Coordinates of C-alpha atoms in Angstrom, one line a residue:
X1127 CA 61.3 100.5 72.8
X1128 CA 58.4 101.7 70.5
X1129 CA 57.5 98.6 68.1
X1130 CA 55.7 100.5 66.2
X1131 CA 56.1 100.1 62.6
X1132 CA 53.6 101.5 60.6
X1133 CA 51.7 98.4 59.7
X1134 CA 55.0 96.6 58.5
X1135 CA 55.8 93.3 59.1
X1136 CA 58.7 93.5 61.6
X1137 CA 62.1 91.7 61.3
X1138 CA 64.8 91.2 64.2
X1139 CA 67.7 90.1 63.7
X1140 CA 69.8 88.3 67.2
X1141 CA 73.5 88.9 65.9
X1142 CA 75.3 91.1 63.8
X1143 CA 77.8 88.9 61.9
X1144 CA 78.0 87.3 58.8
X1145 CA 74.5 85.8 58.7
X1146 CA 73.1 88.9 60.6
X1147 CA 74.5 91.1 58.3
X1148 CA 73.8 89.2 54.8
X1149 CA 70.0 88.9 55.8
X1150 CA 69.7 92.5 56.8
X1151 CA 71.2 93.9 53.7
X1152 CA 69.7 91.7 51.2
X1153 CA 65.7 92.0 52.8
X1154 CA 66.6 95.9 52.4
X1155 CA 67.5 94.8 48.6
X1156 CA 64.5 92.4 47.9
X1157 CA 61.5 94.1 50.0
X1158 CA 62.8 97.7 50.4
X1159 CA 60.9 99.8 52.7
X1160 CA 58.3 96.9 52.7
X1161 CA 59.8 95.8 56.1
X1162 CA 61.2 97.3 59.3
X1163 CA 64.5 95.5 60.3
X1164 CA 66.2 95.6 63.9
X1165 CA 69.7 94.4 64.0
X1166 CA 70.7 93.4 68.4
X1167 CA 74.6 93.0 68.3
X1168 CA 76.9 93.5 71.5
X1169 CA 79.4 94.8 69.2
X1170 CA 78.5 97.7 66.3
X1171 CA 80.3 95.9 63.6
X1172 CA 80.9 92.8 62.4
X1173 CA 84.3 90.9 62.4
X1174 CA 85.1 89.1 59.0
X1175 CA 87.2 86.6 61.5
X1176 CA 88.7 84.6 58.7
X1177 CA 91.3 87.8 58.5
X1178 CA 92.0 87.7 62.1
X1179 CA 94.8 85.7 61.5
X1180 CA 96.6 88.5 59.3
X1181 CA 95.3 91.3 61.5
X1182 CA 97.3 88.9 64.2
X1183 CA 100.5 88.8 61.7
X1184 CA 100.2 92.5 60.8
X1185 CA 99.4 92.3 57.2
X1186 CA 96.3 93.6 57.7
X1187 CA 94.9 96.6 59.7
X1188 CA 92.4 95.9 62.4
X1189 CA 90.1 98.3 61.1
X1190 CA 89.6 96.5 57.7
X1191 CA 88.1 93.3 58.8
X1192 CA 85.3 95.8 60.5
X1193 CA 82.0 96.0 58.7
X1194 CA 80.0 98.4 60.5
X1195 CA 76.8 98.0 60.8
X1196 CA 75.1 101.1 61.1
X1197 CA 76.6 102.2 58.4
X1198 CA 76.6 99.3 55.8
X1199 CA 72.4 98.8 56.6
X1200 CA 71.3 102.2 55.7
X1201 CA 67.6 102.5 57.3
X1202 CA 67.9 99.6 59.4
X1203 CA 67.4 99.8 63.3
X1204 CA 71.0 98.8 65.4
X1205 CA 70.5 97.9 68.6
X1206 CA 74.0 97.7 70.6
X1207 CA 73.2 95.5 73.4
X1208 CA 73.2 92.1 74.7
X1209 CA 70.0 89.4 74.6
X1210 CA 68.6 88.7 77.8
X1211 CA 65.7 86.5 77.0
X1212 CA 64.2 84.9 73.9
X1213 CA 60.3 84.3 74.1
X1214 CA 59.1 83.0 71.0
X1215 CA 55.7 82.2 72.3
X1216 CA 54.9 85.6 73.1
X1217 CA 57.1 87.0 69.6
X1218 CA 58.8 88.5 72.5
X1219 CA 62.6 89.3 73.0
X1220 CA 64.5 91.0 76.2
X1221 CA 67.7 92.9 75.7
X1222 CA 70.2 94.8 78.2
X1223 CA 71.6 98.0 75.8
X1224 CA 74.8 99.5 76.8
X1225 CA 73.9 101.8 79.0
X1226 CA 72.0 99.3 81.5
X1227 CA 68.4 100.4 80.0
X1228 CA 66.4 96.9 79.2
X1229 CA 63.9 96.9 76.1
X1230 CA 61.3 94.4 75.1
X1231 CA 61.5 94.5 71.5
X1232 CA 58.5 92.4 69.7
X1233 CA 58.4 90.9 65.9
X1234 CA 56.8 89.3 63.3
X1235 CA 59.9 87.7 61.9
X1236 CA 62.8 86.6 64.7
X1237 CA 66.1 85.5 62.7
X1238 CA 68.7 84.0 65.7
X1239 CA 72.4 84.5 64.6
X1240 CA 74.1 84.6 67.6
X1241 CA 76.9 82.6 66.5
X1242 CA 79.2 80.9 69.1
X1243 CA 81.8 81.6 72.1
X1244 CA 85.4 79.6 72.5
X1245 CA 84.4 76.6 74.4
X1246 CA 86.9 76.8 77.8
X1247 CA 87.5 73.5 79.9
X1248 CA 87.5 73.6 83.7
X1249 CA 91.8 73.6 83.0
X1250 CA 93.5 75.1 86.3
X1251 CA 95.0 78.7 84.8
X1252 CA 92.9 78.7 81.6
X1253 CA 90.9 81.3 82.2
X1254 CA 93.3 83.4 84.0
X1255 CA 96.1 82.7 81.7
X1256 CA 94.8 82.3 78.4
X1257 CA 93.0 84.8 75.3
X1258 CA 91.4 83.6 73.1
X1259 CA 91.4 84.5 69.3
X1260 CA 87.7 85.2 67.9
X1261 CA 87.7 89.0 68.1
X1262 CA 90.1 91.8 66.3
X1263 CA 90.5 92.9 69.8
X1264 CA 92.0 89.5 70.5
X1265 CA 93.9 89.5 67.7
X1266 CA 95.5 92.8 68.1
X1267 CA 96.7 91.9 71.6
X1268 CA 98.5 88.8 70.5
X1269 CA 100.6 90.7 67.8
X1270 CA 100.7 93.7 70.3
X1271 CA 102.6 91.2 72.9
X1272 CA 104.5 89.0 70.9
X1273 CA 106.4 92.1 69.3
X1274 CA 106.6 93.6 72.7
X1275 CA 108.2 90.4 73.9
X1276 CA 110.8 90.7 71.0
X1277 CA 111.8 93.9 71.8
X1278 CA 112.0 93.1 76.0
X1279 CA 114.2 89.8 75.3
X1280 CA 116.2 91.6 73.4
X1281 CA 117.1 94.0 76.4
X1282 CA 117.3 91.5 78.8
X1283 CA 120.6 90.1 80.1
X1284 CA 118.4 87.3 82.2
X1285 CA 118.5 83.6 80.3
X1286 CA 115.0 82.7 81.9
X1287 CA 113.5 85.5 81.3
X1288 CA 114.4 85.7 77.5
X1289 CA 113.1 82.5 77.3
X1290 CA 109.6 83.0 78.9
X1291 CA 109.3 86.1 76.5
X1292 CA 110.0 84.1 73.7
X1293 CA 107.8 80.7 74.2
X1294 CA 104.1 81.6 72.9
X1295 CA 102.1 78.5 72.9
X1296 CA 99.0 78.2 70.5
X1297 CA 96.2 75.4 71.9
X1298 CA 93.8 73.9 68.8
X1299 CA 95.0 73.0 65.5
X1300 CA 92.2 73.5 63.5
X1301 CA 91.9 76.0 61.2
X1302 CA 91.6 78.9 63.0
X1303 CA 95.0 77.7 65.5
X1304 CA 96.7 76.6 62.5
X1305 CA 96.6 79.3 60.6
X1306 CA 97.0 81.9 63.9
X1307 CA 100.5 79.9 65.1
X1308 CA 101.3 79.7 61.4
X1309 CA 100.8 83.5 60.4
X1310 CA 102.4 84.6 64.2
X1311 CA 105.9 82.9 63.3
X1312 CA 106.2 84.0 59.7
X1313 CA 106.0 87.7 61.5
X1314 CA 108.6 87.0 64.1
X1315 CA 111.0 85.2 61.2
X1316 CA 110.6 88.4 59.4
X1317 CA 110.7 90.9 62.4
X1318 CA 113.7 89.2 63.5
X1319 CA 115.5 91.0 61.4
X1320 CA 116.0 94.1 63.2
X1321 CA 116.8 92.0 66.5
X1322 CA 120.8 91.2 66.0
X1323 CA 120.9 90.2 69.6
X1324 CA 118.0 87.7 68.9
X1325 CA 118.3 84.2 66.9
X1326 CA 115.7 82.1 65.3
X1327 CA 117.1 79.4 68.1
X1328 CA 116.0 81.6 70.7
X1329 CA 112.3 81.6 69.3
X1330 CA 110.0 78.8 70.4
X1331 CA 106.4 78.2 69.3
X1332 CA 104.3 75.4 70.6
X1333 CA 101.0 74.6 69.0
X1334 CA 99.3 71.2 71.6
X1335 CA 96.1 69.7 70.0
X1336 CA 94.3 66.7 71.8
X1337 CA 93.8 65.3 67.9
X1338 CA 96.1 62.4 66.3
X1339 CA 96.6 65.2 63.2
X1340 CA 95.8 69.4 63.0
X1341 CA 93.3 71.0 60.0
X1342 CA 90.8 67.9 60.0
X1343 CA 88.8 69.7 57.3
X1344 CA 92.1 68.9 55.1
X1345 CA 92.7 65.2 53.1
X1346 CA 95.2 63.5 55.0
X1347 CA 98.0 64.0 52.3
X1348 CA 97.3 68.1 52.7
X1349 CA 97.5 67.4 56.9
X1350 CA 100.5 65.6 56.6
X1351 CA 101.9 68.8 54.7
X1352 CA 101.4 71.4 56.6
X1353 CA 102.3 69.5 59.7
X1354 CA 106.1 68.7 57.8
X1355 CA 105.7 72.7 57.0
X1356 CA 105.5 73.7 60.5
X1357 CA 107.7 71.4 61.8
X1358 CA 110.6 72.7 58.9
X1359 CA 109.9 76.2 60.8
X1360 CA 110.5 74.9 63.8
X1361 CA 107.2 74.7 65.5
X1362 CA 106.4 72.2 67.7
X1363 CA 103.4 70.6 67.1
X1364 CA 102.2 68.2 69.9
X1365 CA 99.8 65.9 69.0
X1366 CA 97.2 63.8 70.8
X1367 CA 98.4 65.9 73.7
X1368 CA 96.4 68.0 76.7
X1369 CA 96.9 70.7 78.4
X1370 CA 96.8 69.5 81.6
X1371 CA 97.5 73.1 83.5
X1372 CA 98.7 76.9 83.0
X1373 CA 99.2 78.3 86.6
X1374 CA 101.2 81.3 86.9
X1375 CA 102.4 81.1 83.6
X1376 CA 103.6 77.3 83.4
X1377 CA 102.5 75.2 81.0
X1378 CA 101.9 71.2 81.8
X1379 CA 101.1 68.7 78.7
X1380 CA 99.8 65.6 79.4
X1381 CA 103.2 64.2 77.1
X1382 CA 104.8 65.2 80.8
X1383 CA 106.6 68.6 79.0
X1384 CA 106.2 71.5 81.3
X1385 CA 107.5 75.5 80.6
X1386 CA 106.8 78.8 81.2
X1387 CA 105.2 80.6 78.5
X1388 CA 104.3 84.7 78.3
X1389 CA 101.7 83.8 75.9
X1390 CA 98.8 81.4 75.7
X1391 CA 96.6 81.4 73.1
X1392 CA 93.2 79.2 73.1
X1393 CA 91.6 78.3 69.8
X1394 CA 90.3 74.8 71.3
X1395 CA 86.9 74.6 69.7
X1396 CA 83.4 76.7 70.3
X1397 CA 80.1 76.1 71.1
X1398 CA 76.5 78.1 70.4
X1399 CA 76.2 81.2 72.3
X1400 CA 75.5 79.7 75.9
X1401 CA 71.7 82.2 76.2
X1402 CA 70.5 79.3 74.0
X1403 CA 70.7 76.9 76.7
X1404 CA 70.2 78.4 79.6
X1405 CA 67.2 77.3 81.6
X1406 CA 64.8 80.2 81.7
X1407 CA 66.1 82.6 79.1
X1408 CA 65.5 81.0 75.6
X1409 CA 62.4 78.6 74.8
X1410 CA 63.7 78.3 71.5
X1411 CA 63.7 74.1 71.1
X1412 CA 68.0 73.2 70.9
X1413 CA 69.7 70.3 71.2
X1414 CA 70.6 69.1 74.1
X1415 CA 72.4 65.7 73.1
X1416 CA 76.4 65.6 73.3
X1417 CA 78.3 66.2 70.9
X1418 CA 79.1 68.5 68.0
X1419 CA 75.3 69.9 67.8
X1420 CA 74.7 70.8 71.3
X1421 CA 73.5 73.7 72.0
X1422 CA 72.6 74.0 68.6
X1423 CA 69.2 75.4 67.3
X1424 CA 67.3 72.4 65.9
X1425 CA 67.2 74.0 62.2
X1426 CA 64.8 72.9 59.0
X1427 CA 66.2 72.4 55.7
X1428 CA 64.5 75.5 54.6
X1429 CA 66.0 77.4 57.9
X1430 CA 62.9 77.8 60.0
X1431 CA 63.4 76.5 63.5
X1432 CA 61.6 73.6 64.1
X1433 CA 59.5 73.2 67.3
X1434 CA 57.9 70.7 69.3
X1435 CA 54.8 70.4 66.6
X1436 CA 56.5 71.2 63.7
X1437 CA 58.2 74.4 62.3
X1438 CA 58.3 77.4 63.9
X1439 CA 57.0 79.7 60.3
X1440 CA 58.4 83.3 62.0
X1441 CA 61.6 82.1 63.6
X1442 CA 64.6 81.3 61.2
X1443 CA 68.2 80.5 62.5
X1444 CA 71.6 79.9 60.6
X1445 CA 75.3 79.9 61.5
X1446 CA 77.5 78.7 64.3
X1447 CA 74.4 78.5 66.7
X1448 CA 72.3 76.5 64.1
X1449 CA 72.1 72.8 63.4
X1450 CA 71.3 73.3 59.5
X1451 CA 71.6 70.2 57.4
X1452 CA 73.6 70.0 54.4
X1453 CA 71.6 68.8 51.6
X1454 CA 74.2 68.8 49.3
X1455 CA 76.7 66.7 51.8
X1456 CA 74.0 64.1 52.1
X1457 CA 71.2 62.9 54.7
X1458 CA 72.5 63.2 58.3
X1459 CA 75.4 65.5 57.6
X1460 CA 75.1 69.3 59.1
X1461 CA 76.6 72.3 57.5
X1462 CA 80.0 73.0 58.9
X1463 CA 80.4 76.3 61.2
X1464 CA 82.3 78.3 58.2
X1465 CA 81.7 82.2 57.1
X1466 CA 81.0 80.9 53.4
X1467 CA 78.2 78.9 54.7
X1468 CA 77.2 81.5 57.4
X1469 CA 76.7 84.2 54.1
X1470 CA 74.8 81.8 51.8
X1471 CA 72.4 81.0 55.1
X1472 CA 71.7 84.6 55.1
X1473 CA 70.9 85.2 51.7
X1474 CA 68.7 81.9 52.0
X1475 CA 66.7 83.1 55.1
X1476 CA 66.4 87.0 53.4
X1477 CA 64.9 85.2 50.3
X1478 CA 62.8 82.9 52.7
X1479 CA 61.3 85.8 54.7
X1480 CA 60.5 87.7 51.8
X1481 CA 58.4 84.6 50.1
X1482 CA 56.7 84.6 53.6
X1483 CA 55.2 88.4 53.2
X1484 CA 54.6 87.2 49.8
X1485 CA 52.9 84.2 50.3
X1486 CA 55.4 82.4 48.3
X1487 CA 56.5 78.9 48.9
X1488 CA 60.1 78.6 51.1
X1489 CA 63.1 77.2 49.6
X1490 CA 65.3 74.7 51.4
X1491 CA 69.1 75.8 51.8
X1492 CA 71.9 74.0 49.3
X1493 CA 74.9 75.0 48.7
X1494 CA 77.4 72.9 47.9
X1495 CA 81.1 73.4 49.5
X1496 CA 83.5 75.7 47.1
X1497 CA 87.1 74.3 49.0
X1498 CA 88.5 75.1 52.1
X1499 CA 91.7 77.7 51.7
X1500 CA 94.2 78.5 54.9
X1501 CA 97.2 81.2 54.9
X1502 CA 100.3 79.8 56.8
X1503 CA 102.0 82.7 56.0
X1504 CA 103.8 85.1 53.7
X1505 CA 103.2 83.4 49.9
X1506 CA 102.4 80.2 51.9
X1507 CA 99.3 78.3 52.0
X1508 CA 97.4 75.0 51.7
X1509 CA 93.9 74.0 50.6
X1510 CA 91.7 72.2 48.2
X1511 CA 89.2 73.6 45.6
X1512 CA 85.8 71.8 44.7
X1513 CA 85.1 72.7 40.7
X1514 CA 82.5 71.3 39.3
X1515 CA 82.6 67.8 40.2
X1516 CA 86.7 67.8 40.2
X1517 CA 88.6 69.0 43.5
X1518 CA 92.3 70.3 43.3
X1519 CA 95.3 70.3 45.9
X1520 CA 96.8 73.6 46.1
X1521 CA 100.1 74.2 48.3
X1522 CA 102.4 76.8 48.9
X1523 CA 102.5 80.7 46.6
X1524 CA 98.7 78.8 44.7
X1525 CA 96.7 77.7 48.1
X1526 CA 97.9 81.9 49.6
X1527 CA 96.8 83.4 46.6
X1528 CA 93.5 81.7 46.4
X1529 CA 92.8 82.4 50.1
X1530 CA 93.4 86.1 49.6
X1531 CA 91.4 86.2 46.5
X1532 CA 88.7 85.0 48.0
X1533 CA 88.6 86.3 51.6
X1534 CA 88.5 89.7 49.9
X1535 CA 85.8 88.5 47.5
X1536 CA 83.7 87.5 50.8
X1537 CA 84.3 90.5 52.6
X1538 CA 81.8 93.2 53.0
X1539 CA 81.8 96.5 51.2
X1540 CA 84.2 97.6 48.6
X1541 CA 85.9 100.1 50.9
X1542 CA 86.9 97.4 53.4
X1543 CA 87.8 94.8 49.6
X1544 CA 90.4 98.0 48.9
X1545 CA 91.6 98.9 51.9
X1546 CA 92.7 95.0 52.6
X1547 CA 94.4 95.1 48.9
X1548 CA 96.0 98.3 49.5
X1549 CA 97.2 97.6 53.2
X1550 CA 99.0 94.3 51.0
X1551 CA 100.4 96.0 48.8
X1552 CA 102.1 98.7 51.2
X1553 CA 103.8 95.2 52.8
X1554 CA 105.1 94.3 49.9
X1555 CA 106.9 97.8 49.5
X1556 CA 107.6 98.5 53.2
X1557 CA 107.1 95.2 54.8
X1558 CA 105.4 94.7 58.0
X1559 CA 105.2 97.7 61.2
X1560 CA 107.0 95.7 63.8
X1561 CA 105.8 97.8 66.6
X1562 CA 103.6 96.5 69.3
X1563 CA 101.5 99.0 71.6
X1564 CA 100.4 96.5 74.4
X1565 CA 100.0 99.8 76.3
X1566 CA 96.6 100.4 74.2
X1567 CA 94.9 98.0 76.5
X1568 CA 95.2 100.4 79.5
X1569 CA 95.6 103.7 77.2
X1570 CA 95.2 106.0 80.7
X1571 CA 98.5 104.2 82.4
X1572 CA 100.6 107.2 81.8
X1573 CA 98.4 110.0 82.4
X1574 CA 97.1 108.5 85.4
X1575 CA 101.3 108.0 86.3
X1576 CA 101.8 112.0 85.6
X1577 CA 98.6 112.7 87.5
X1578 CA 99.7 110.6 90.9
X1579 CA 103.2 112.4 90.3
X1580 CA 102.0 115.7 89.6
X1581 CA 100.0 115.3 93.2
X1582 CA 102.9 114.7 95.4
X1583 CA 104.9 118.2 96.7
X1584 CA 107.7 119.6 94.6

């Protein structure tokens, strides 16, 4: 790759999500065409993953919780490929494009948003069983078989089959399980509808979470509510339970429960992207201590990564791969891996690079939390709101509306902001598609069918 850039001091960006994204756009706003900018990104858009659960509901389309980049960072470089090797030393960085061709792309200013990967367990069946629930792809797929298991269940004359179809079993209750079991059975209530041969009886989710309680970032009066909520819905919530196995489509808790399942869905926790701590790849300095911060980039106040002999002044990182500390939570505490953090990081680290070229002091990052919101649902909700130096409860048709107000606040670009409302407001006229196309994960099937038939004499 050329690296040539005129003289100008060179920015590249490792990740293209919320805290690739913000940087790029706002060192476009602040230094113009004062600085070249390289976005690396396996993926050509970023996911806005707090609408994933929606997208897996179908109140939203998958499309609008796409940002893409090429598009939204007009005269910024996008490089669609993954990171091979991150040498710092050398300002040097290694990636594998697409198409298999490597390129050594150098810098003056590295910014590592990289973000994080579900974080399996050696559990016999996981991987083969299991998806996980990070991605719009992801997402899609759930919806996709869920409403194709509806619509096979309710052509089935077999007991035990109808029963596998309809068990889907959700693993994690934090935030982003809670809210993806939650959202998935408020579109099966409602697609029921048009099933007379199915009951709500028939219907069994299972959410299993190692914790004593689900949605830790909650109070315990607000965890204690939505539990009661998805119990009243018929949910079963195991708690302080583990899945112990998911071969060939059984599920085994560690509560001694065992059933088939046609759906597994793994929300269990992540961890940083894994190229951090893989020997030989990054020399980027990350902790290596269990628990919570491993893998994490050791991360100043003021975002620079901080070496061996003090900050690194040309390396920044933020986000789910970043060990940032939370000034305004207190000494020791980290910032939590959330997208209104990951933004605000962004903006911090544009601002930060730009005092750099301009021999400006560095800021530190503060940002003190706004609430925590979750959907559970058509008009249902739960979450509390910091104002000022007050915090407020919301529940129920309050907590949904604030979540929606502000996911579509956060999310990039006014197209996507209108063509979230709009999708919204067709539901509420039309309601919910109920069709699932699980066939769009092998689109070729039936050509390639016609083609084998077509070959065989007439």
């Amino acid at each position: 790759m050329n690296n040539s850039h005129g003289g100008k001091p060179h920015v590249l960006i490792l990740g293209g999500g919320s805290v690739g994204l913000t940087t790029a756009a706002d060192l476009r706003k602040s230094l113009g065409t004062e600085v070249a900018i390289t976005v690396v990104d396996s993926r050509p858009y970023m996911t806005y993953q707090p609408f994933l659960p929606e997208v897996g509901a179908g109140s939203i389309d998958p499309r609008n919780v796409l940002a893409p980049l090429r598009k939204i960072l007009a005269g910024t470089k996008v490089v669609t490929g993954t990171v091979t090797s991150i040498r710092s030393a050398d300002n040097l960085v290694v990636v594998d494009t697409e198409d298999d061709v490597q390129l050594e792309i150098s810098y003056d200013y590295l910014v590592v948003g990289l973000g994080a990967v579900p974080r399996l367990l050696p559990i016999p069946g996981l991987a083969e069983a299991a998806i996980g629930f990070k991605w719009v792809e992801e997402a899609v797929a759930v919806r996709d078989r869920v409403l194709a298991n509806l619509a096979e269940a309710a052509s089935t004359k077999d007991p035990k089959i109808r029963k596998r179809l309809l068990t889907f079993t959700f693993v994690g209750g934090g935030f982003a399980g809670g809210e993806a079991i939650a959202e998935t059975e408020d579109m099966v209530r409602d697609a029921l509808r048009y099933y007379p041969d199915l009951h709500a009886s028939d219907i069994r989710f299972v959410l299993i979470d190692a914790a004593p309680f689900i949605f830790p970032e909650l109070t315990e009066d607000q965890r204690a509510y939505v539990l009661n909520q998805l119990r009243e819905r018929g949910i079963e919530v195991k708690l302080e339970t583990f899945l112990n196995s998911a071969e060939d489509g059984v599920v085994k808790t560690s509560d001694g429960d065992e059933f088939e399942t046609d759906l597994l869905v793994w929300n269990a926790g992540v961890k940083p992207s894994p190229i951090l701590l893989e020997e030989g790849v990054s020399d980027l300095p990350v902790i290596t201590e269990r628990g919570p911060l491993m893998g994490k980039v050791d991360t100043l106040a003021d975002l620079r990564v901080n070496g061996a002999d003090g900050p690194i002044d040309n390396v920044f990182a933020a986000g789910d791969c970043a060990a940032v500390p939370d000034l305004a939570a207190g000494e020791g505490k980290f910032c939590p891996p959330n997208a209104q953090h990951a933004v605000r990081q962004g903006k911090r680290i544009a601002d930060n690079i730009a005092r750099s070229v301009q021999g400006r002091p560095l800021v530190d990052y503060y940002h003190k939390n706004l609430g925590t919101m979750a959907t559970l649902g058509m008009y249902k909700g739960v979450g509390r709101l910091h104002v000022g130096d007050k915090e407020f409860d919301l529940r129920g048709l309050p907590a949904w509306a604030a979540a929606r107000a502000y996911h579509v606040y956060a999310m990039p670009t006014i197209g996507r902001k209108a063509a979230v409302v709009a999708g919204w407001v067709t539901n509420l006229i039309s309601r919910r598609d109920i069709i699932g196309i699980p066939e769009q994960t092998t689109p070729r099937a039936a050509f390639e069918l016609a083609a084998n038939t077509s070959s065989k004499p007439q």
